[in-house]
Tab-separated table of C-alpha atoms in Angstrom:
chain	number	residue	atom	x	y	z
A	1	UNK	CA	-95.600	79.424	-21.969
A	2	UNK	CA	-97.729	80.190	-24.880
A	3	UNK	CA	-98.914	83.613	-25.546
A	4	UNK	CA	-102.637	83.254	-24.928
A	5	UNK	CA	-101.516	81.775	-21.483
A	6	UNK	CA	-99.995	84.888	-20.136
A	7	UNK	CA	-101.732	85.620	-16.698
A	8	UNK	CA	-103.418	89.274	-16.331
A	9	UNK	CA	-104.500	88.999	-12.752
A	10	UNK	CA	-104.761	92.404	-10.777
A	11	UNK	CA	-101.936	92.819	-8.353
A	12	UNK	CA	-100.053	95.760	-6.949
A	13	UNK	CA	-98.103	95.954	-10.245
A	14	UNK	CA	-101.365	97.942	-11.697
A	15	UNK	CA	-100.228	101.394	-10.160
A	16	UNK	CA	-96.564	100.811	-11.472
A	17	UNK	CA	-96.054	98.756	-14.480
A	18	UNK	CA	-96.966	95.686	-16.575
A	19	UNK	CA	-94.010	92.941	-16.454
A	20	UNK	CA	-92.267	91.162	-19.350
A	21	UNK	CA	-92.536	87.787	-19.983
A	22	UNK	CA	-90.901	85.830	-22.816
A	23	UNK	CA	-93.826	83.709	-24.354
A	24	UNK	CA	-94.318	81.475	-27.624
A	25	UNK	CA	-96.469	82.965	-30.131
A	26	UNK	CA	-98.784	80.632	-32.702
A	27	UNK	CA	-95.630	80.337	-34.872
A	28	UNK	CA	-93.765	78.569	-32.084
A	29	UNK	CA	-91.498	81.858	-32.120
A	30	UNK	CA	-90.682	83.588	-28.595
A	31	UNK	CA	-91.572	87.057	-28.406
A	32	UNK	CA	-92.501	89.664	-25.325
A	33	UNK	CA	-95.668	89.706	-23.743
A	34	UNK	CA	-96.840	91.899	-21.044
A	35	UNK	CA	-98.473	90.843	-17.739
A	36	UNK	CA	-100.566	93.050	-15.020
A	37	UNK	CA	-99.721	90.004	-12.555
A	38	UNK	CA	-100.263	86.752	-11.654
A	39	UNK	CA	-102.579	85.577	-8.473
A	40	UNK	CA	-99.975	82.545	-7.728
A	41	UNK	CA	-97.128	85.094	-6.823
A	42	UNK	CA	-99.598	87.775	-5.640
A	43	UNK	CA	-100.514	85.471	-3.058
A	44	UNK	CA	-96.808	84.379	-2.142
A	45	UNK	CA	-96.070	88.344	-1.717
A	46	UNK	CA	-99.153	88.562	0.422
A	47	UNK	CA	-98.132	85.912	2.547
A	48	UNK	CA	-94.579	87.318	3.015
A	49	UNK	CA	-96.455	90.702	3.998
A	50	UNK	CA	-98.701	88.885	6.713
A	51	UNK	CA	-95.587	87.289	8.053
A	52	UNK	CA	-94.013	90.706	8.205
A	53	UNK	CA	-97.160	92.076	10.064
A	54	UNK	CA	-97.141	89.244	12.462
A	55	UNK	CA	-93.459	89.885	13.343
A	56	UNK	CA	-94.365	93.756	13.891
A	57	UNK	CA	-97.218	92.806	16.310
A	58	UNK	CA	-94.908	90.231	18.216
A	59	UNK	CA	-92.309	93.255	18.489
A	60	UNK	CA	-94.952	95.826	19.544
A	61	UNK	CA	-96.338	93.527	22.418
A	62	UNK	CA	-92.685	92.528	23.433
A	63	UNK	CA	-92.076	96.233	24.037
A	64	UNK	CA	-95.409	96.658	25.869
A	65	UNK	CA	-94.320	93.975	28.275
A	66	UNK	CA	-91.038	95.587	28.873
A	67	UNK	CA	-89.365	92.637	27.227
A	68	UNK	CA	-87.604	94.510	24.199
A	69	UNK	CA	-86.580	97.962	23.511
A	70	UNK	CA	-88.233	100.149	20.783
A	71	UNK	CA	-85.628	99.301	18.400
A	72	UNK	CA	-86.786	95.690	17.955
A	73	UNK	CA	-90.304	97.074	16.897
A	74	UNK	CA	-88.929	99.480	14.557
A	75	UNK	CA	-86.655	97.286	13.072
A	76	UNK	CA	-89.553	95.218	12.060
A	77	UNK	CA	-91.846	97.731	11.157
A	78	UNK	CA	-88.946	99.022	8.636
A	79	UNK	CA	-88.584	95.231	7.385
A	80	UNK	CA	-84.748	95.522	8.700
A	81	UNK	CA	-82.681	92.875	10.098
A	82	UNK	CA	-79.340	93.194	11.726
A	83	UNK	CA	-77.239	93.490	8.746
A	84	UNK	CA	-79.278	96.533	7.401
A	85	UNK	CA	-79.768	98.102	10.718
A	86	UNK	CA	-76.116	98.155	11.524
A	87	UNK	CA	-75.366	99.375	8.042
A	88	UNK	CA	-77.680	102.376	8.606
A	89	UNK	CA	-76.648	103.327	12.220
A	90	UNK	CA	-72.882	102.147	11.765
A	91	UNK	CA	-73.463	100.057	15.199
A	92	UNK	CA	-72.140	96.532	15.184
A	93	UNK	CA	-74.708	93.606	15.598
A	94	UNK	CA	-73.427	92.875	18.735
A	95	UNK	CA	-74.122	96.461	20.123
A	96	UNK	CA	-77.411	96.611	18.282
A	97	UNK	CA	-78.400	93.338	20.446
A	98	UNK	CA	-77.332	95.030	23.584
A	99	UNK	CA	-79.377	98.091	22.678
A	100	UNK	CA	-82.421	95.794	22.026
A	101	UNK	CA	-82.567	95.362	25.829
A	102	UNK	CA	-85.024	97.747	27.643
A	103	UNK	CA	-82.354	98.313	30.304
A	104	UNK	CA	-79.756	99.254	28.250
A	105	UNK	CA	-82.050	101.315	25.991
A	106	UNK	CA	-82.890	103.340	29.072
A	107	UNK	CA	-79.348	104.733	29.475
A	108	UNK	CA	-78.405	105.375	26.075
A	109	UNK	CA	-77.508	108.862	24.941
A	110	UNK	CA	-79.577	110.888	22.591
A	111	UNK	CA	-76.551	111.090	20.187
A	112	UNK	CA	-76.692	107.259	19.766
A	113	UNK	CA	-80.343	107.374	19.547
A	114	UNK	CA	-80.565	109.735	16.975
A	115	UNK	CA	-78.723	107.294	14.902
A	116	UNK	CA	-81.469	104.949	15.346
A	117	UNK	CA	-84.043	107.599	14.733
A	118	UNK	CA	-82.562	108.407	11.403
A	119	UNK	CA	-82.300	104.876	10.307
A	120	UNK	CA	-85.990	104.551	11.130
A	121	UNK	CA	-86.893	107.749	9.667
A	122	UNK	CA	-88.731	108.888	12.837
A	123	UNK	CA	-88.134	111.623	15.388
A	124	UNK	CA	-85.988	110.938	18.538
A	125	UNK	CA	-88.963	111.666	20.662
A	126	UNK	CA	-90.924	109.151	18.727
A	127	UNK	CA	-88.286	106.487	19.550
A	128	UNK	CA	-87.882	107.090	22.753
A	129	UNK	CA	-91.664	107.547	23.794
A	130	UNK	CA	-92.832	104.194	22.148
A	131	UNK	CA	-94.454	102.322	24.507
A	132	UNK	CA	-95.806	99.618	22.412
B	1	UNK	CA	-77.689	119.775	-34.186
B	2	UNK	CA	-74.168	118.725	-34.224
B	3	UNK	CA	-74.592	117.647	-30.494
B	4	UNK	CA	-77.481	115.561	-31.359
B	5	UNK	CA	-75.197	113.630	-34.196
B	6	UNK	CA	-72.439	112.907	-31.562
B	7	UNK	CA	-74.563	111.621	-28.530
B	8	UNK	CA	-77.996	110.261	-29.782
B	9	UNK	CA	-80.778	110.625	-27.472
B	10	UNK	CA	-81.183	107.686	-25.073
B	11	UNK	CA	-83.480	105.231	-25.933
B	12	UNK	CA	-85.501	103.468	-22.951
B	13	UNK	CA	-85.703	99.597	-23.165
B	14	UNK	CA	-88.097	97.844	-21.101
B	15	UNK	CA	-86.713	94.241	-19.931
B	16	UNK	CA	-88.019	91.318	-17.793
B	17	UNK	CA	-84.649	91.764	-15.588
B	18	UNK	CA	-83.047	94.942	-14.625
B	19	UNK	CA	-79.423	93.939	-15.275
B	20	UNK	CA	-80.331	92.610	-18.580
B	21	UNK	CA	-82.116	95.672	-19.499
B	22	UNK	CA	-79.409	98.153	-18.265
B	23	UNK	CA	-76.653	95.890	-20.281
B	24	UNK	CA	-79.077	95.933	-23.544
B	25	UNK	CA	-79.684	99.464	-23.198
B	26	UNK	CA	-76.255	100.874	-22.706
B	27	UNK	CA	-74.760	98.828	-25.418
B	28	UNK	CA	-77.452	99.444	-27.947
B	29	UNK	CA	-77.018	103.402	-27.040
B	30	UNK	CA	-73.530	102.935	-28.068
B	31	UNK	CA	-74.386	101.273	-31.684
B	32	UNK	CA	-74.917	97.780	-31.077
B	33	UNK	CA	-78.281	97.379	-32.599
B	34	UNK	CA	-78.340	93.734	-32.600
B	35	UNK	CA	-78.223	93.683	-29.016
B	36	UNK	CA	-81.429	92.314	-27.245
B	37	UNK	CA	-82.328	90.931	-23.448
B	38	UNK	CA	-81.990	87.481	-24.129
B	39	UNK	CA	-78.487	87.805	-26.290
B	40	UNK	CA	-77.109	89.772	-23.049
B	41	UNK	CA	-78.480	87.389	-20.839
B	42	UNK	CA	-77.181	84.203	-22.885
B	43	UNK	CA	-73.892	85.748	-23.521
B	44	UNK	CA	-73.218	86.740	-19.704
B	45	UNK	CA	-74.262	82.991	-18.790
B	46	UNK	CA	-77.277	84.446	-16.740
B	47	UNK	CA	-79.003	81.210	-15.916
B	48	UNK	CA	-78.406	79.405	-12.869
B	49	UNK	CA	-79.607	77.649	-9.513
B	50	UNK	CA	-78.493	77.975	-6.317
B	51	UNK	CA	-79.772	77.804	-2.478
B	52	UNK	CA	-76.974	79.366	-0.684
B	53	UNK	CA	-76.611	77.087	2.576
B	54	UNK	CA	-76.991	78.603	6.396
B	55	UNK	CA	-78.382	82.188	4.696
B	56	UNK	CA	-81.741	83.208	5.011
B	57	UNK	CA	-83.212	86.249	3.120
B	58	UNK	CA	-86.327	87.939	4.553
B	59	UNK	CA	-86.788	85.194	6.616
B	60	UNK	CA	-86.733	82.214	3.993
B	61	UNK	CA	-84.383	80.459	1.838
B	62	UNK	CA	-81.804	82.216	0.116
B	63	UNK	CA	-82.540	80.895	-3.507
B	64	UNK	CA	-81.728	82.204	-6.605
B	65	UNK	CA	-82.347	81.328	-10.279
B	66	UNK	CA	-79.787	83.206	-12.071
B	67	UNK	CA	-76.101	84.188	-11.687
B	68	UNK	CA	-74.669	86.706	-9.332
B	69	UNK	CA	-75.357	90.382	-9.814
B	70	UNK	CA	-73.003	92.277	-11.914
B	71	UNK	CA	-71.955	89.274	-13.776
B	72	UNK	CA	-74.221	89.632	-16.781
B	73	UNK	CA	-73.364	93.211	-17.463
B	74	UNK	CA	-69.487	92.193	-17.003
B	75	UNK	CA	-69.349	89.239	-18.962
B	76	UNK	CA	-71.265	90.413	-21.963
B	77	UNK	CA	-69.250	93.449	-22.296
B	78	UNK	CA	-66.093	91.493	-21.920
B	79	UNK	CA	-67.309	89.010	-24.619
B	80	UNK	CA	-67.925	91.968	-27.137
B	81	UNK	CA	-64.546	93.627	-26.388
B	82	UNK	CA	-65.982	96.382	-24.979
B	83	UNK	CA	-64.179	97.860	-21.937
B	84	UNK	CA	-66.201	99.111	-18.810
B	85	UNK	CA	-65.805	101.077	-16.223
B	86	UNK	CA	-66.851	100.391	-12.337
B	87	UNK	CA	-66.704	102.647	-9.474
B	88	UNK	CA	-67.862	102.591	-5.960
B	89	UNK	CA	-67.932	105.833	-3.690
B	90	UNK	CA	-67.123	106.191	-0.054
B	91	UNK	CA	-68.611	109.925	-0.090
B	92	UNK	CA	-72.396	110.735	-1.395
B	93	UNK	CA	-71.219	114.190	-2.590
B	94	UNK	CA	-68.199	112.297	-4.828
B	95	UNK	CA	-70.668	109.949	-5.980
B	96	UNK	CA	-73.341	112.578	-7.035
B	97	UNK	CA	-70.519	114.906	-8.529
B	98	UNK	CA	-69.376	112.334	-10.574
B	99	UNK	CA	-72.911	111.274	-12.127
B	100	UNK	CA	-73.523	115.010	-12.499
B	101	UNK	CA	-70.239	115.226	-14.744
B	102	UNK	CA	-71.417	112.011	-16.664
B	103	UNK	CA	-74.855	113.474	-17.258
B	104	UNK	CA	-73.535	116.765	-18.544
B	105	UNK	CA	-71.231	114.699	-20.915
B	106	UNK	CA	-74.342	112.972	-21.889
B	107	UNK	CA	-73.391	109.744	-21.070
B	108	UNK	CA	-75.959	107.092	-19.787
B	109	UNK	CA	-74.816	105.346	-16.453
B	110	UNK	CA	-75.701	102.130	-14.988
B	111	UNK	CA	-76.474	102.233	-11.280
B	112	UNK	CA	-77.062	99.961	-8.680
B	113	UNK	CA	-79.847	100.864	-6.091
B	114	UNK	CA	-81.683	99.284	-3.111
B	115	UNK	CA	-85.417	99.222	-3.573
B	116	UNK	CA	-86.612	99.679	-0.144
B	117	UNK	CA	-86.705	103.640	-0.662
B	118	UNK	CA	-87.299	103.503	-4.268
B	119	UNK	CA	-90.298	105.995	-4.590
B	120	UNK	CA	-91.946	104.664	-7.639
B	121	UNK	CA	-91.890	101.159	-6.786
B	122	UNK	CA	-95.148	100.102	-4.970
B	123	UNK	CA	-94.801	99.805	-1.354
B	124	UNK	CA	-95.783	95.999	-1.624
B	125	UNK	CA	-92.430	95.381	-3.269
B	126	UNK	CA	-90.246	97.615	-1.193
B	127	UNK	CA	-88.187	95.088	0.778
B	128	UNK	CA	-84.463	95.701	1.495
B	129	UNK	CA	-83.248	94.227	-1.812
B	130	UNK	CA	-80.008	95.876	-2.879
B	131	UNK	CA	-79.273	94.496	-6.402
B	132	UNK	CA	-81.698	96.470	-8.538
B	133	UNK	CA	-80.172	98.330	-11.468
B	134	UNK	CA	-81.273	101.452	-13.361
B	135	UNK	CA	-80.125	103.919	-15.950
B	136	UNK	CA	-79.542	107.510	-15.328
B	137	UNK	CA	-79.600	109.372	-18.722
B	138	UNK	CA	-80.091	113.012	-17.941
B	139	UNK	CA	-81.176	115.832	-15.680
B	140	UNK	CA	-84.332	118.155	-15.881
B	141	UNK	CA	-84.910	120.994	-13.445
B	142	UNK	CA	-82.720	119.442	-10.693
B	143	UNK	CA	-84.331	115.819	-11.000
B	144	UNK	CA	-82.278	112.860	-12.522
B	145	UNK	CA	-83.782	111.387	-15.534
B	146	UNK	CA	-84.155	107.508	-15.118
B	147	UNK	CA	-84.836	104.446	-17.130
B	148	UNK	CA	-85.776	101.695	-15.123
B	149	UNK	CA	-85.575	98.390	-17.018
B	150	UNK	CA	-88.729	96.748	-15.579
B	151	UNK	CA	-90.749	99.856	-16.327
B	152	UNK	CA	-92.829	100.448	-19.114
B	153	UNK	CA	-91.806	104.315	-19.340
B	154	UNK	CA	-89.049	106.478	-18.162
B	155	UNK	CA	-89.278	108.398	-14.787
B	156	UNK	CA	-86.931	110.607	-12.730
B	157	UNK	CA	-85.800	111.041	-9.312
B	158	UNK	CA	-84.386	113.985	-7.055
B	159	UNK	CA	-81.078	114.301	-6.115
B	160	UNK	CA	-81.867	113.146	-2.562
B	161	UNK	CA	-84.140	110.147	-3.547
B	162	UNK	CA	-81.171	108.979	-5.938
B	163	UNK	CA	-78.357	109.405	-3.542
B	164	UNK	CA	-80.940	107.231	-0.884
B	165	UNK	CA	-81.100	104.453	-3.219
B	166	UNK	CA	-77.475	104.672	-4.237
B	167	UNK	CA	-76.212	104.386	-0.708
B	168	UNK	CA	-78.723	101.852	0.623
B	169	UNK	CA	-77.317	99.358	3.266
B	170	UNK	CA	-77.574	95.842	4.016
B	171	UNK	CA	-76.617	92.727	1.960
B	172	UNK	CA	-74.901	93.783	-1.509
B	173	UNK	CA	-74.917	97.573	-0.422
B	174	UNK	CA	-74.456	99.418	-3.419
B	175	UNK	CA	-72.050	102.088	-2.234
B	176	UNK	CA	-73.047	104.407	-5.084
B	177	UNK	CA	-71.814	101.914	-7.557
B	178	UNK	CA	-72.059	103.013	-11.281
B	179	UNK	CA	-70.853	101.348	-14.437
B	180	UNK	CA	-70.846	102.073	-18.090
B	181	UNK	CA	-69.085	100.866	-21.204
B	182	UNK	CA	-66.033	103.014	-21.832
B	183	UNK	CA	-66.154	103.002	-25.673
B	184	UNK	CA	-67.695	100.520	-27.951
B	185	UNK	CA	-65.924	99.869	-31.503
B	186	UNK	CA	-67.182	97.968	-34.345
B	187	UNK	CA	-68.284	94.307	-33.150
B	188	UNK	CA	-68.021	91.863	-36.025
B	189	UNK	CA	-70.266	88.884	-36.863
B	190	UNK	CA	-67.583	86.832	-35.508
B	191	UNK	CA	-66.944	88.163	-32.421
B	192	UNK	CA	-70.708	87.955	-31.603
B	193	UNK	CA	-70.878	84.021	-32.722
B	194	UNK	CA	-67.600	83.711	-30.356
B	195	UNK	CA	-69.589	85.576	-27.432
B	196	UNK	CA	-72.674	83.479	-27.820
B	197	UNK	CA	-70.733	80.130	-27.854
B	198	UNK	CA	-68.526	81.287	-24.973
B	199	UNK	CA	-71.910	82.152	-23.258
B	200	UNK	CA	-73.338	78.672	-23.632
B	201	UNK	CA	-70.426	76.700	-22.786
B	202	UNK	CA	-69.495	78.941	-19.600
B	203	UNK	CA	-73.606	78.183	-18.919
B	204	UNK	CA	-73.030	74.222	-19.237
B	205	UNK	CA	-70.170	74.228	-16.844
B	206	UNK	CA	-72.050	76.428	-14.145
B	207	UNK	CA	-75.119	74.265	-14.126
B	208	UNK	CA	-73.194	70.739	-14.574
B	209	UNK	CA	-70.005	70.856	-13.204
B	210	UNK	CA	-70.045	73.408	-10.270
B	211	UNK	CA	-68.453	71.769	-7.324
B	212	UNK	CA	-70.772	71.035	-4.316
B	213	UNK	CA	-74.254	70.139	-4.165
B	214	UNK	CA	-76.037	73.128	-3.678
B	215	UNK	CA	-75.455	74.870	-7.104
B	216	UNK	CA	-76.387	74.321	-10.675
B	217	UNK	CA	-78.931	71.464	-11.332
B	218	UNK	CA	-77.805	69.483	-8.595
B	219	UNK	CA	-78.848	72.562	-6.371
B	220	UNK	CA	-82.258	71.670	-7.445
B	221	UNK	CA	-82.223	68.266	-6.018
B	222	UNK	CA	-81.031	69.931	-2.790
B	223	UNK	CA	-84.080	72.274	-2.568
B	224	UNK	CA	-86.162	69.244	-3.166
B	225	UNK	CA	-84.403	67.197	-0.564
B	226	UNK	CA	-84.918	70.262	1.857
B	227	UNK	CA	-88.708	70.634	1.000
B	228	UNK	CA	-89.203	66.894	2.164
B	229	UNK	CA	-88.126	67.926	5.445
B	230	UNK	CA	-89.514	71.154	6.016
B	231	UNK	CA	-93.157	70.356	7.052
B	232	UNK	CA	-91.764	68.032	9.919
B	233	UNK	CA	-88.753	70.506	10.600
B	234	UNK	CA	-90.360	74.156	10.795
B	235	UNK	CA	-94.071	73.385	11.258
B	236	UNK	CA	-96.395	73.904	8.139
B	237	UNK	CA	-96.586	77.704	8.693
B	238	UNK	CA	-93.170	78.461	8.279
B	239	UNK	CA	-92.752	75.799	5.369
B	240	UNK	CA	-95.422	77.424	3.440
B	241	UNK	CA	-93.629	80.860	4.040
B	242	UNK	CA	-90.437	79.019	2.517
B	243	UNK	CA	-92.641	77.860	-0.430
B	244	UNK	CA	-93.832	81.314	-0.917
B	245	UNK	CA	-90.272	82.388	-0.807
B	246	UNK	CA	-89.206	80.278	-3.593
B	247	UNK	CA	-92.338	81.323	-5.922
B	248	UNK	CA	-91.404	84.992	-5.493
B	249	UNK	CA	-87.622	84.452	-6.387
B	250	UNK	CA	-88.869	82.550	-9.470
B	251	UNK	CA	-91.712	84.459	-10.785
B	252	UNK	CA	-91.450	87.955	-9.745
B	253	UNK	CA	-90.922	90.974	-11.725
B	254	UNK	CA	-87.578	90.696	-13.188
B	255	UNK	CA	-87.293	86.818	-14.045
B	256	UNK	CA	-89.386	86.988	-17.393
B	257	UNK	CA	-91.308	83.773	-15.902
B	258	UNK	CA	-90.472	80.497	-14.862
B	259	UNK	CA	-87.260	81.374	-13.176
B	260	UNK	CA	-85.601	82.819	-16.296
B	261	UNK	CA	-85.972	79.415	-17.955
B	262	UNK	CA	-87.981	81.006	-20.591
B	263	UNK	CA	-85.703	83.697	-21.204
B	264	UNK	CA	-82.872	81.356	-21.841
B	265	UNK	CA	-85.125	79.551	-24.060
B	266	UNK	CA	-85.478	82.869	-26.384
B	267	UNK	CA	-81.652	82.863	-26.430
B	268	UNK	CA	-81.053	79.427	-27.504
B	269	UNK	CA	-83.630	80.262	-30.304
B	270	UNK	CA	-81.802	83.475	-31.200
B	271	UNK	CA	-78.302	81.716	-30.770
B	272	UNK	CA	-79.606	79.238	-33.191
B	273	UNK	CA	-80.129	82.212	-35.695
B	274	UNK	CA	-77.016	83.659	-35.118
B	275	UNK	CA	-74.993	80.395	-35.309
B	276	UNK	CA	-77.059	78.802	-38.336
B	277	UNK	CA	-77.484	75.964	-36.145
B	278	UNK	CA	-80.672	74.317	-35.803
B	279	UNK	CA	-79.700	71.953	-33.018
B	280	UNK	CA	-79.312	74.979	-30.668
B	281	UNK	CA	-82.886	76.281	-31.342
B	282	UNK	CA	-84.290	72.902	-30.863
B	283	UNK	CA	-82.839	72.597	-27.284
B	284	UNK	CA	-84.850	75.852	-26.688
B	285	UNK	CA	-87.810	73.712	-26.452
B	286	UNK	CA	-86.485	72.004	-23.095
B	287	UNK	CA	-85.917	75.466	-21.564
B	288	UNK	CA	-89.485	76.191	-22.671
B	289	UNK	CA	-90.589	73.026	-21.098
B	290	UNK	CA	-88.410	73.410	-17.909
B	291	UNK	CA	-90.048	76.852	-17.342
B	292	UNK	CA	-93.539	75.427	-17.695
B	293	UNK	CA	-92.625	72.901	-15.215
B	294	UNK	CA	-91.348	75.587	-12.631
B	295	UNK	CA	-94.710	77.281	-13.164
B	296	UNK	CA	-96.667	74.425	-12.310
B	297	UNK	CA	-94.395	73.779	-9.329
B	298	UNK	CA	-95.412	77.167	-8.302
B	299	UNK	CA	-99.244	76.542	-8.627
B	300	UNK	CA	-98.816	73.584	-6.480
B	301	UNK	CA	-96.655	75.471	-4.020
B	302	UNK	CA	-99.549	77.992	-4.075
B	303	UNK	CA	-101.787	75.239	-3.125
B	304	UNK	CA	-99.805	75.148	0.398
B	305	UNK	CA	-99.483	78.868	1.190
B	306	UNK	CA	-103.251	79.293	0.466
B	307	UNK	CA	-103.903	76.905	3.141
B	308	UNK	CA	-105.375	74.195	0.492
B	309	UNK	CA	-102.888	71.648	0.736
B	310	UNK	CA	-101.405	70.776	4.059
B	311	UNK	CA	-100.309	66.927	4.064
B	312	UNK	CA	-96.625	65.750	3.908
B	313	UNK	CA	-97.876	64.055	0.618
B	314	UNK	CA	-98.192	67.475	-0.810
B	315	UNK	CA	-94.616	68.468	-0.009
B	316	UNK	CA	-93.412	65.179	-1.520
B	317	UNK	CA	-95.155	65.720	-4.363
B	318	UNK	CA	-93.587	69.301	-4.902
B	319	UNK	CA	-90.346	67.774	-4.252
B	320	UNK	CA	-90.662	65.286	-6.897
B	321	UNK	CA	-91.524	67.988	-9.599
B	322	UNK	CA	-88.117	69.620	-8.726
B	323	UNK	CA	-86.513	66.565	-9.470
B	324	UNK	CA	-88.348	66.108	-12.703
B	325	UNK	CA	-87.402	69.823	-13.388
B	326	UNK	CA	-83.436	69.147	-12.670
B	327	UNK	CA	-83.777	65.991	-14.827
B	328	UNK	CA	-84.957	68.081	-18.133
B	329	UNK	CA	-82.346	70.868	-17.478
B	330	UNK	CA	-79.554	68.424	-16.867
B	331	UNK	CA	-80.379	66.498	-20.152
B	332	UNK	CA	-80.891	69.916	-21.991
B	333	UNK	CA	-77.158	71.150	-20.948
B	334	UNK	CA	-75.692	67.740	-21.576
B	335	UNK	CA	-77.190	68.112	-25.240
B	336	UNK	CA	-75.753	71.868	-25.688
B	337	UNK	CA	-72.418	70.404	-24.250
B	338	UNK	CA	-72.213	67.365	-26.809
B	339	UNK	CA	-72.970	70.205	-29.630
B	340	UNK	CA	-69.222	70.485	-29.197
B	341	UNK	CA	-70.194	74.320	-30.686
B	342	UNK	CA	-67.361	76.379	-32.341
B	343	UNK	CA	-67.003	79.568	-33.523
């Protein structure tokens, strides 16, 4: 890439930093240039977020329909997967999958629920009372 | 002023990639003024390609354009004869106490962190990605002074904030991981030449001769074959998301553009100067070409996830471009191998 081809498209980086590119100057040598962003990757990031939001909305509906426990919703909301949630709560994925069932969730102790609430950075009440 | 002489003020280094940046800044701090990001990347044999089978990351394919986290720092220091210390912690208190002690001793320390809770990152970038690296180089009014290599300037974090990101959970959980050069002696020109040559040879081996078909230049063909199937197998929407994931791994902040290929081109240019060997600098051009091809394939992929390109034919064309890239990189590494570099 030549130095004058470095994209300067506004992006989420604007509030943060400009990023380093390695580019060719007019003498054909490498040097460093700074970029505000590139539409091609901004759109890739946007589409990843669209997908996240679709998953959150699907989880919300599943909770509202009584098909999933609030854990499913907050896991998606916090962009977690089973590995991450297992890391933050200390529960094994096998048990987390059980806790995702509304019937099991309803019988869980406050002590266990508090571990989830802490992982999601919400209060115990928020977790228990989420209806979708 | 005596203390100033013993431990000079830490100088922030902005880099394309965090681990290169930490490596460069820490080695420069210890007097290795010749160190640059491309050199750290090349001596550490940083260029790679892999699509890890059966694994998905953020619900997309697990693709990396660089070697595994931690390898660049380790290899580069080793090649320069610099002993390093690595430490992980079981307790958050011990992790902070250790860091506090180092800060008090005026020793800048590399820290592995997760970005999900990193407050100065924009929300759009905060996924559960745990292989980010930064340097802690001081403490003022209870806040740790932080040099994050991807940023233009330094920043700071509270004790709680730093502990939280050092103990992020999930894949590659850092567990408080810190690392730093133990002591740095005089590095001779011969040692530098040797480190450059070793770095190139190891990179040739990794890209051309790694067993299996999912890594090295053959890994690019593997992904190419997969792309041809994605549209029918996953449906257009998911297939587009997968392409978006490739573009992010390839172009996101930290890559220097073109999936680290420009960074490697810059390394070979510097390597040519260090080895007084024009043939090495000439091969640099092949990586510039490869980086440009990766970027043009990203533009084509963007056409798909923006919904402009929807046909199987478009996926076939993207797959063909990847094969073309594979040829360019395979040829370039073969040329590097044929040089039979010595030091």
